[in-house]
Amino acid sequence: MIFKHLFTPKWKHPKQHVRLEAIEKLDVERDATILNTLALDDNSAEIRKKALNKVNDLVLWWKAYKHDQSLKDLAEQHISNAVLNNEQTLNNDIKNEYIERFAPVKTLEKLAFAEKELQVRVKLLKRLSNPKLTEKAFKEGSVELQQQLTELVISQQLAKVLLKHAQGEAKNSLQTHLDDEQRAIEMPVQVQNETRVILAKLNALREKQDYELVNQQSQALVAQWKTQALTWLSTEQIANLEEKYNSITTKLNTHTSQLKAQFDQQQAALAQKQREVLAIANLEALSEEIENALQLGLETPEQIQQDWLDAKVTQAQEAMNTSELSDSAQKAQVFTKLSQLAKQVAQLPQLSAAITQFKQAFNLLVEVKTEVDKSTFDEVSSEFIAAYKAANAPLKQLPVALQGPFKAQLKAQKQAWSSAVEPLTQQLTKNQQQASRKGRDVKRLIEQGRFNVAFGVFKGFLELYDSLTPVFAQQLDKLKAELEAELENARDWQKYASAPKRDELLTEISTLLEQPCTDPKARVAEVKTLRRRWNELGRLDTEQEQQQGKEFDDKIELLFAPCREYFAHLEQQREQIKQSREVIISQMQALAQTDTTGDTFDWKEYESQYNRINKTWRNAGNVEPKIYRELQTQYKPHQQTVSHTLNAFHKANSVAKNGLVELAEQLSQSDDLTSACQQLKELQQQWQKIGFAGVKAENALWQKFRQFNDLTFAKRSEEFAQHKEQQAADNAVVAQQLSELEEALPAVNQKAQLLDLRTKVAAITQIKALSNRINLLQAAIDAKLAELTQQAEKADFTALFTALENHDALPVQWRSNATSNLTVAQLLIRMEILANVDSPAGSERMAEQVAMLYDKHRGEQADLQFYLKQLLALSEGSVDGDTLARLKTVFNA
């Protein structure tokens, strides 16, 4: 064993410290294999570490990193540093594998900003997938790096944040992406709304029954559906929409097919009906033609054309047989009429004979005289009735349809005769009826035992009976005989029954005389009743009866005596009432004579006075009927005059207000509701100025006028609500547009873009609620434009003064031709005057101020830039130091 260790290399020695010492003595290049073996295979971590440090080869460190867990952290430090420092000795394969598989996040984050190769940086940032790192790299990166990072920025939802930092193609790509995102947000909602509306309209068509309307609108909606961009929706949404669309269109097609079938049937039925109407019209024309010819033939038999009529009948029968008419009341009526006409044509000779017979009898009827009196009335009446029957008899042979004209002639002749004898007929009929009533009254009085009254009424009956002709009196003969017999029996009975009744009446009067009179009106009624009862007991024939009559008269006078004072007082009251009524008549007369033609006439007061006077007349109290009639005769003409005046006034007002009602009705149908409502308010004012139109007319007209007013104002309210709703929607759209422009303003730094932005703001609809925001945005744009303009001008001046200082060529915008006669010194002084800058002492400043004032009066005026360009043109782009200093003072450069 001793010899074994003696000849073994020290780097293989079992003791660790020996191997460590051996490693110190090994040469890196000569003993590379040994060191590699020790670095990778030695069982001591310390030996492997020392060998790795001595060799310090990144390949060995990489192998140790992958296989040596004890030295993995140390090996990673070396690899990480090499990667971060981009050491040339590091193999690219190792570097890429480390980065892709093993590098920790912190290392990758450092490397992402340290790596110079853009593709590697992009690859690292994608692997890290850290939005903050991506945002930082994009902001700090070059145009090329931004372009390569565009996809990563979009995937990490950083496009909106980084748009203002983007440049070149990257900015365009991000802007396009944001626009696509916005469309992706808006378009699905828009497509869903539009498809929902189309489906709703398609579904609503199933409720409509008009085939042409449904067919036309369904085709338009289907065409509109095909133009919808469904690709903006998800697959599920598209499937749902397609399913709904197919379901609705299937049902709609079924409904449309049913409507089409009904429509075709209706069209066919309409065509058939038109054919039937035409056929019926032809048959009716034939009927009318035959009827007219037949009527002519009946009226003038010598003009009958029998052959022509037979031909027309044959034509009508053929038309009826060949017509394909459906059963209807009109068809039955036409066919029946033609059949009747055919029969009448066949019977034309017999009908002509009957009409000839009628005419002869009618001529006899016309010859009956109409000048009659009471003595000849019965005879002439009988003659007329016989002639009328003789003329009417031949008409029974004619069809009912042909009897009309002849019946009319008979009726007219009968009415003429009746009108001629009507006064006498009415008088005889009246007397007959009065006699009949009196006869019934006589019977009733006999049954009541009132024989005296019955005898008086019977006397009137006989007078009326004697005034009748024999024919009229014949109906009362039986009644007259009955009454005469009953009155003969009553005359004997009355004598027997009246004596005790007279004694009873006298006793009753004596009893009433003993009682005080408390009610004059009742006492008068009692006196009248007693007088009537006494008269009903018959005549006073004997001396005793006459004595009783005198006693009755004396007592009845005593019974009536207390009423005389009452009636005297009543008469006095009636006289006062008469006088008051005469005053009322004078008031109404004065009112009737009032001049109402003035423009300022007070119609309201006039009508009020009329109503008050009329009411006073009605409540004035009672007077004697005769006196009242006399007073009424005086009052009525004046009252009617005033009434007619008021009626004319009311009628004129009614016409005027009716005109306003018609105007209000027209305005209620107007499309310009604002103007219509304004005009209605004016009509309301006119209505108030027009006077009263009468009780009935006023209320009716007002209800109509108010109805049209309410209708128009309701329409305007509805239109205003719709306008307000639409305005709110428009405001929301404008507000959205304004918000987008406000958000875009900070990112806009180019003058052309700002001008475009200002144009868009100016194009926004001016809305009062958003006017402040619009004004602020316009002010911000103008301020930014002014700032850019100022910066551009400052840059122009800076470039100019730099060129002058360096004696370089002038910028293009400062080049011009010399057109002024002024010198450089004069131009410089004028610029100092305009810039309010002091000129050097001894200069001709005052003279130049006077010259500039003179030029101004002549309309020749220049600005600083004109003078500067002229100075540069005169000096040919080269100025001395003093002039340059003065120019810088003028332009604050």
Coordinates of C-alpha atoms in Angstrom, one line a residue, residues 293-716:
A293 CA -140.2 50.8 -74.2
L294 CA -143.0 49.0 -72.6
Q295 CA -144.1 52.1 -70.6
L296 CA -144.0 54.1 -73.9
G297 CA -146.1 51.5 -75.6
L298 CA -148.6 51.5 -72.8
E299 CA -148.9 55.3 -72.8
T300 CA -149.0 55.6 -76.7
P301 CA -150.2 52.2 -78.1
E302 CA -149.8 53.5 -81.7
Q303 CA -146.0 53.6 -81.1
I304 CA -145.6 50.0 -79.9
Q305 CA -142.8 48.0 -81.7
Q306 CA -143.8 44.5 -80.8
D307 CA -141.1 42.8 -82.8
W308 CA -138.3 44.9 -81.3
L309 CA -139.7 44.2 -77.8
D310 CA -139.8 40.5 -78.5
A311 CA -136.2 40.6 -79.7
K312 CA -135.1 42.4 -76.6
V313 CA -136.9 39.9 -74.4
T314 CA -135.2 37.0 -76.3
Q315 CA -131.8 38.8 -75.8
A316 CA -132.4 39.2 -72.1
Q317 CA -133.4 35.5 -71.7
E318 CA -130.3 34.4 -73.6
A319 CA -128.2 36.6 -71.3
M320 CA -129.8 35.1 -68.2
N321 CA -129.2 31.6 -69.5
T322 CA -125.6 32.1 -70.4
S323 CA -124.6 34.2 -67.4
E324 CA -122.5 32.5 -64.7
L325 CA -123.7 34.5 -61.7
S326 CA -123.6 33.4 -58.2
D327 CA -126.8 33.4 -56.2
S328 CA -127.5 36.7 -54.7
A329 CA -130.4 39.0 -53.9
Q330 CA -129.4 41.4 -56.7
K331 CA -129.4 38.5 -59.3
A332 CA -132.8 37.3 -58.1
Q333 CA -134.2 40.8 -58.3
V334 CA -132.9 41.4 -61.8
F335 CA -134.0 37.9 -63.1
T336 CA -137.4 38.4 -61.5
K337 CA -137.9 41.8 -63.0
L338 CA -136.9 40.5 -66.5
S339 CA -139.3 37.6 -66.2
Q340 CA -142.1 40.0 -65.2
L341 CA -141.2 42.3 -68.1
A342 CA -141.3 39.3 -70.4
K343 CA -144.8 38.4 -69.3
Q344 CA -145.8 42.1 -69.6
V345 CA -144.5 42.2 -73.2
A346 CA -146.5 39.0 -73.9
Q347 CA -149.6 40.7 -72.4
L348 CA -149.1 44.0 -74.0
P349 CA -152.4 44.1 -76.1
Q350 CA -154.5 43.3 -73.0
L351 CA -152.6 45.9 -71.0
S352 CA -153.1 48.5 -73.6
A353 CA -156.8 47.9 -73.6
A354 CA -157.0 48.2 -69.8
I355 CA -155.0 51.5 -69.9
T356 CA -157.4 52.9 -72.6
Q357 CA -160.4 52.0 -70.4
F358 CA -158.6 53.7 -67.5
K359 CA -158.1 56.9 -69.5
Q360 CA -161.8 57.1 -70.5
A361 CA -162.9 56.6 -66.9
F362 CA -160.3 59.0 -65.6
N363 CA -161.6 61.7 -68.0
L364 CA -165.1 61.2 -66.5
L365 CA -163.6 61.5 -63.0
V366 CA -162.0 64.8 -63.9
E367 CA -165.3 66.2 -65.1
V368 CA -166.9 65.8 -61.7
K369 CA -167.6 69.3 -60.4
T370 CA -165.8 70.6 -57.3
E371 CA -168.0 73.6 -56.6
V372 CA -170.5 72.2 -54.0
D373 CA -172.5 73.5 -51.1
K374 CA -174.4 71.8 -48.3
S375 CA -177.4 71.0 -50.4
T376 CA -175.4 69.3 -53.2
F377 CA -172.6 67.8 -51.2
D378 CA -174.0 64.3 -50.8
E379 CA -175.0 63.9 -54.4
V380 CA -171.6 65.2 -55.8
S381 CA -169.7 63.0 -53.3
S382 CA -171.5 59.9 -54.5
E383 CA -170.9 60.8 -58.1
F384 CA -167.1 61.3 -57.4
I385 CA -166.8 58.0 -55.5
A386 CA -168.5 56.0 -58.3
A387 CA -166.3 57.7 -61.0
Y388 CA -163.1 56.9 -58.9
K389 CA -164.1 53.3 -58.6
A390 CA -164.8 53.0 -62.3
A391 CA -161.3 54.5 -63.1
N392 CA -159.5 52.3 -60.5
A393 CA -161.1 49.0 -61.7
P394 CA -159.1 48.7 -65.0
L395 CA -155.8 49.2 -63.1
K396 CA -156.2 45.8 -61.4
Q397 CA -155.5 44.2 -64.7
L398 CA -152.1 45.8 -64.8
P399 CA -149.0 44.5 -63.0
V400 CA -148.2 46.3 -59.8
A401 CA -145.0 47.8 -61.4
L402 CA -147.0 49.5 -64.1
Q403 CA -149.8 50.8 -61.9
G404 CA -147.6 53.5 -60.3
P405 CA -148.1 56.4 -62.8
F406 CA -151.8 55.8 -63.1
K407 CA -152.3 55.4 -59.4
A408 CA -150.5 58.7 -59.0
Q409 CA -152.9 60.4 -61.4
L410 CA -155.9 59.0 -59.4
K411 CA -154.3 60.0 -56.2
A412 CA -153.6 63.5 -57.5
Q413 CA -157.2 63.9 -58.8
K414 CA -158.6 62.6 -55.5
Q415 CA -156.4 65.1 -53.5
A416 CA -157.5 67.9 -55.8
W417 CA -161.2 67.1 -55.3
S418 CA -160.7 66.6 -51.6
S419 CA -158.8 69.9 -51.3
A420 CA -161.7 71.7 -53.1
V421 CA -164.4 70.3 -50.8
E422 CA -162.2 70.2 -47.7
P423 CA -163.6 73.3 -46.0
L424 CA -167.2 72.0 -46.2
T425 CA -166.1 68.4 -45.3
Q426 CA -164.2 69.6 -42.3
Q427 CA -167.1 71.7 -41.1
L428 CA -169.6 68.8 -41.5
T429 CA -167.2 66.3 -39.9
K430 CA -166.6 68.7 -37.0
N431 CA -170.3 69.3 -36.4
Q432 CA -170.9 65.5 -36.6
Q433 CA -168.2 64.9 -34.0
Q434 CA -169.4 67.7 -31.7
A435 CA -173.0 66.4 -32.0
S436 CA -171.8 62.9 -31.1
R437 CA -169.9 64.2 -28.0
K438 CA -172.9 66.2 -26.9
G439 CA -175.1 63.1 -27.3
R440 CA -172.7 61.2 -25.0
D441 CA -172.8 64.1 -22.5
V442 CA -176.6 64.0 -22.5
K443 CA -176.6 60.3 -21.6
R444 CA -174.1 60.8 -18.9
L445 CA -176.1 63.7 -17.4
I446 CA -179.3 61.7 -17.4
E447 CA -177.5 58.8 -15.6
Q448 CA -176.3 61.3 -13.0
G449 CA -179.8 62.7 -12.6
R450 CA -178.8 66.2 -13.8
F451 CA -181.9 66.5 -16.0
N452 CA -181.9 70.3 -16.4
V453 CA -178.3 70.3 -17.7
A454 CA -179.1 67.4 -19.9
F455 CA -182.1 69.3 -21.5
G456 CA -179.7 72.2 -22.3
V457 CA -177.0 70.1 -23.8
F458 CA -179.6 68.2 -25.9
K459 CA -180.7 71.5 -27.3
G460 CA -177.1 72.1 -28.5
F461 CA -177.1 68.5 -29.9
L462 CA -180.2 69.3 -32.0
E463 CA -178.6 72.5 -33.4
L464 CA -175.6 70.6 -34.6
Y465 CA -177.7 67.7 -36.0
D466 CA -179.7 70.2 -38.1
S467 CA -176.5 71.6 -39.6
L468 CA -175.6 68.2 -41.2
T469 CA -176.4 66.9 -44.6
P470 CA -178.5 63.7 -44.7
V471 CA -175.5 61.4 -45.2
F472 CA -173.6 62.9 -42.2
A473 CA -176.9 63.1 -40.1
Q474 CA -177.7 59.5 -40.9
Q475 CA -175.0 58.2 -38.5
L476 CA -176.6 60.1 -35.6
D477 CA -180.3 59.2 -36.2
K478 CA -180.2 56.3 -33.8
L479 CA -178.5 58.3 -31.1
K480 CA -181.1 61.1 -31.5
A481 CA -184.0 58.8 -31.1
E482 CA -182.6 57.2 -28.0
L483 CA -181.9 60.6 -26.4
E484 CA -185.4 61.9 -27.1
A485 CA -187.0 58.8 -25.4
E486 CA -184.7 59.1 -22.4
L487 CA -185.3 62.8 -21.9
E488 CA -189.1 62.3 -22.1
N489 CA -189.0 59.9 -19.2
A490 CA -186.6 62.1 -17.3
R491 CA -188.9 65.1 -17.5
D492 CA -191.5 63.4 -15.4
W493 CA -189.0 62.0 -12.9
Q494 CA -187.4 65.4 -12.4
K495 CA -190.6 67.0 -11.2
Y496 CA -191.0 64.3 -8.6
A497 CA -187.4 64.4 -7.3
S498 CA -186.6 68.1 -7.3
A499 CA -189.0 69.3 -4.5
P500 CA -187.3 67.7 -1.4
K501 CA -183.8 68.6 -2.8
R502 CA -184.8 72.3 -2.9
D503 CA -185.8 72.1 0.8
E504 CA -182.4 70.5 1.6
L505 CA -180.5 73.2 -0.3
L506 CA -182.3 76.0 1.6
T507 CA -181.6 74.3 4.9
E508 CA -177.9 73.8 4.0
I509 CA -177.6 77.6 3.1
S510 CA -179.2 78.5 6.4
T511 CA -176.6 76.4 8.2
L512 CA -173.8 78.0 6.3
L513 CA -175.1 81.5 7.1
E514 CA -174.8 80.8 10.9
Q515 CA -171.0 80.0 10.4
P516 CA -168.4 82.9 10.1
C517 CA -166.6 83.3 6.8
T518 CA -162.8 82.5 7.4
D519 CA -161.9 81.7 3.8
P520 CA -163.4 83.9 1.1
K521 CA -162.2 81.8 -1.7
A522 CA -163.8 78.7 -0.2
R523 CA -167.0 80.6 0.4
V524 CA -167.1 81.7 -3.3
A525 CA -166.6 78.0 -4.4
E526 CA -169.5 77.0 -2.0
V527 CA -171.8 79.7 -3.5
K528 CA -171.0 78.6 -7.0
T529 CA -171.6 74.9 -6.1
L530 CA -175.0 75.7 -4.4
R531 CA -176.1 77.9 -7.4
R532 CA -175.2 75.0 -9.8
R533 CA -177.1 72.4 -7.7
W534 CA -180.2 74.7 -7.5
N535 CA -180.2 75.2 -11.3
E536 CA -180.0 71.5 -11.9
L537 CA -183.3 71.0 -10.1
G538 CA -185.2 72.4 -13.1
R539 CA -187.7 75.2 -13.8
L540 CA -189.9 76.8 -11.2
D541 CA -193.4 76.4 -12.5
T542 CA -195.7 76.6 -9.5
E543 CA -196.2 79.6 -7.2
Q544 CA -194.6 77.6 -4.3
E545 CA -191.5 76.8 -6.4
Q546 CA -191.1 80.5 -7.4
Q547 CA -191.4 81.5 -3.7
Q548 CA -188.6 79.0 -2.9
G549 CA -186.5 80.5 -5.7
K550 CA -186.8 84.0 -4.2
E551 CA -185.8 82.6 -0.8
F552 CA -182.8 80.9 -2.4
D553 CA -181.7 84.1 -4.1
D554 CA -181.9 86.2 -0.8
K555 CA -180.0 83.6 1.2
I556 CA -177.3 83.1 -1.4
E557 CA -176.8 86.9 -1.5
L558 CA -176.4 87.0 2.3
L559 CA -174.0 84.0 2.0
F560 CA -171.9 85.9 -0.6
A561 CA -171.8 89.3 1.2
P562 CA -168.6 88.6 3.3
C563 CA -166.7 87.9 0.0
R564 CA -167.4 91.3 -1.5
E565 CA -164.8 93.1 0.8
Y566 CA -162.2 90.4 0.0
F567 CA -162.8 90.8 -3.7
A568 CA -162.6 94.6 -3.4
H569 CA -159.2 94.3 -1.8
L570 CA -158.2 91.8 -4.5
E571 CA -159.3 94.2 -7.1
Q572 CA -157.1 96.9 -5.6
Q573 CA -154.1 94.6 -5.7
R574 CA -154.8 93.7 -9.3
E575 CA -154.9 97.4 -10.1
Q576 CA -151.5 97.9 -8.5
I577 CA -150.1 94.9 -10.4
K578 CA -151.5 96.4 -13.6
Q579 CA -149.7 99.6 -12.9
S580 CA -146.5 97.8 -12.2
R581 CA -146.8 95.8 -15.4
E582 CA -147.4 99.1 -17.3
V583 CA -144.0 100.3 -15.8
I584 CA -142.4 97.1 -17.0
I585 CA -143.8 97.6 -20.4
S586 CA -142.3 101.1 -20.6
Q587 CA -138.9 99.7 -19.5
M588 CA -139.0 97.0 -22.1
Q589 CA -140.1 99.6 -24.7
A590 CA -137.1 101.8 -23.8
L591 CA -134.8 98.9 -24.0
A592 CA -136.3 98.0 -27.4
Q593 CA -135.6 101.5 -28.6
T594 CA -131.9 101.5 -27.5
D595 CA -129.4 102.1 -30.3
T596 CA -127.2 98.9 -30.5
T597 CA -125.2 99.9 -33.6
G598 CA -122.2 101.5 -31.8
D599 CA -118.8 99.7 -31.7
T600 CA -118.5 100.2 -27.9
F601 CA -122.1 99.1 -27.1
D602 CA -122.3 97.0 -23.9
W603 CA -124.1 93.9 -25.1
K604 CA -123.6 92.1 -21.7
E605 CA -125.4 94.9 -19.8
Y606 CA -128.1 95.0 -22.6
E607 CA -128.8 91.3 -22.2
S608 CA -128.7 91.5 -18.4
Q609 CA -131.4 94.3 -18.4
Y610 CA -133.5 92.2 -20.8
N611 CA -133.4 89.1 -18.5
R612 CA -134.1 91.2 -15.4
I613 CA -137.2 92.9 -17.0
N614 CA -138.5 89.6 -18.4
K615 CA -138.1 88.0 -15.0
T616 CA -139.9 90.9 -13.3
W617 CA -142.8 90.6 -15.8
R618 CA -143.2 86.9 -15.1
N619 CA -143.2 87.4 -11.3
A620 CA -145.4 90.6 -11.3
G621 CA -148.5 88.9 -10.1
N622 CA -152.0 88.1 -11.5
V623 CA -154.6 90.4 -13.0
E624 CA -157.9 89.8 -14.8
P625 CA -157.4 87.6 -17.8
K626 CA -158.8 90.2 -20.2
I627 CA -156.5 92.9 -18.8
Y628 CA -153.6 90.6 -18.9
R629 CA -154.2 89.9 -22.5
E630 CA -154.3 93.6 -23.2
L631 CA -151.1 94.2 -21.3
Q632 CA -149.4 91.2 -22.9
T633 CA -150.4 92.6 -26.3
Q634 CA -148.5 95.8 -25.4
Y635 CA -145.5 94.0 -23.8
K636 CA -144.9 91.3 -26.4
P637 CA -143.9 93.4 -29.4
H638 CA -141.2 95.2 -27.4
Q639 CA -140.0 92.0 -25.8
Q640 CA -139.8 90.3 -29.2
T641 CA -137.9 93.3 -30.6
V642 CA -135.3 93.0 -27.9
S643 CA -135.3 89.2 -28.2
H644 CA -134.8 89.4 -32.0
T645 CA -131.9 91.9 -31.5
L646 CA -130.3 89.6 -29.0
N647 CA -130.9 86.5 -31.2
A648 CA -129.2 88.3 -34.1
F649 CA -126.3 89.2 -31.8
H650 CA -126.0 85.6 -30.6
K651 CA -126.2 84.3 -34.1
A652 CA -123.5 86.6 -35.3
N653 CA -121.4 85.5 -32.3
S654 CA -122.2 81.9 -33.0
V655 CA -121.1 82.3 -36.7
A656 CA -117.8 84.0 -35.5
K657 CA -117.1 81.3 -32.9
N658 CA -118.0 78.6 -35.3
G659 CA -115.4 80.1 -37.7
L660 CA -112.8 79.9 -34.8
V661 CA -113.8 76.2 -34.2
E662 CA -113.2 75.4 -37.9
L663 CA -109.8 77.2 -37.7
A664 CA -109.0 75.2 -34.6
E665 CA -109.9 72.0 -36.3
Q666 CA -107.6 72.8 -39.2
L667 CA -104.8 73.7 -36.8
S668 CA -105.3 70.4 -35.0
Q669 CA -104.3 68.7 -38.2
S670 CA -101.3 70.9 -38.9
D671 CA -97.8 69.4 -38.9
D672 CA -96.2 72.6 -37.5
L673 CA -97.5 72.1 -33.9
T674 CA -95.5 75.0 -32.5
S675 CA -97.1 77.5 -34.9
A676 CA -100.5 75.8 -34.5
C677 CA -100.4 76.2 -30.7
Q678 CA -99.3 79.9 -31.0
Q679 CA -102.2 80.5 -33.4
L680 CA -104.6 78.7 -31.0
K681 CA -103.6 81.0 -28.2
E682 CA -104.5 83.9 -30.4
L683 CA -107.8 82.2 -31.3
Q684 CA -108.5 81.9 -27.6
Q685 CA -108.0 85.6 -27.1
Q686 CA -110.4 86.2 -30.0
W687 CA -112.9 83.9 -28.5
Q688 CA -112.9 85.9 -25.2
K689 CA -113.5 89.1 -27.2
I690 CA -116.6 87.7 -29.0
G691 CA -119.8 88.0 -27.1
F692 CA -122.3 85.4 -25.9
A693 CA -123.6 83.0 -28.6
G694 CA -126.7 81.7 -26.8
V695 CA -127.1 79.0 -24.2
K696 CA -127.1 76.0 -26.4
A697 CA -124.8 77.2 -29.1
E698 CA -122.2 78.7 -26.6
N699 CA -121.8 75.4 -24.8
A700 CA -121.7 73.2 -27.9
L701 CA -119.2 75.5 -29.7
W702 CA -117.0 75.8 -26.6
Q703 CA -116.8 72.0 -26.2
K704 CA -115.7 71.6 -29.8
F705 CA -113.3 74.5 -29.6
R706 CA -111.8 73.1 -26.4
Q707 CA -111.6 69.6 -27.9
F708 CA -109.5 70.8 -30.8
N709 CA -107.3 72.9 -28.5
D710 CA -106.7 70.0 -26.1
L711 CA -105.9 67.7 -29.1
T712 CA -103.4 70.1 -30.6
F713 CA -101.7 70.8 -27.2
A714 CA -101.6 67.1 -26.4
K715 CA -99.9 66.5 -29.8
R716 CA -97.4 69.2 -29.1

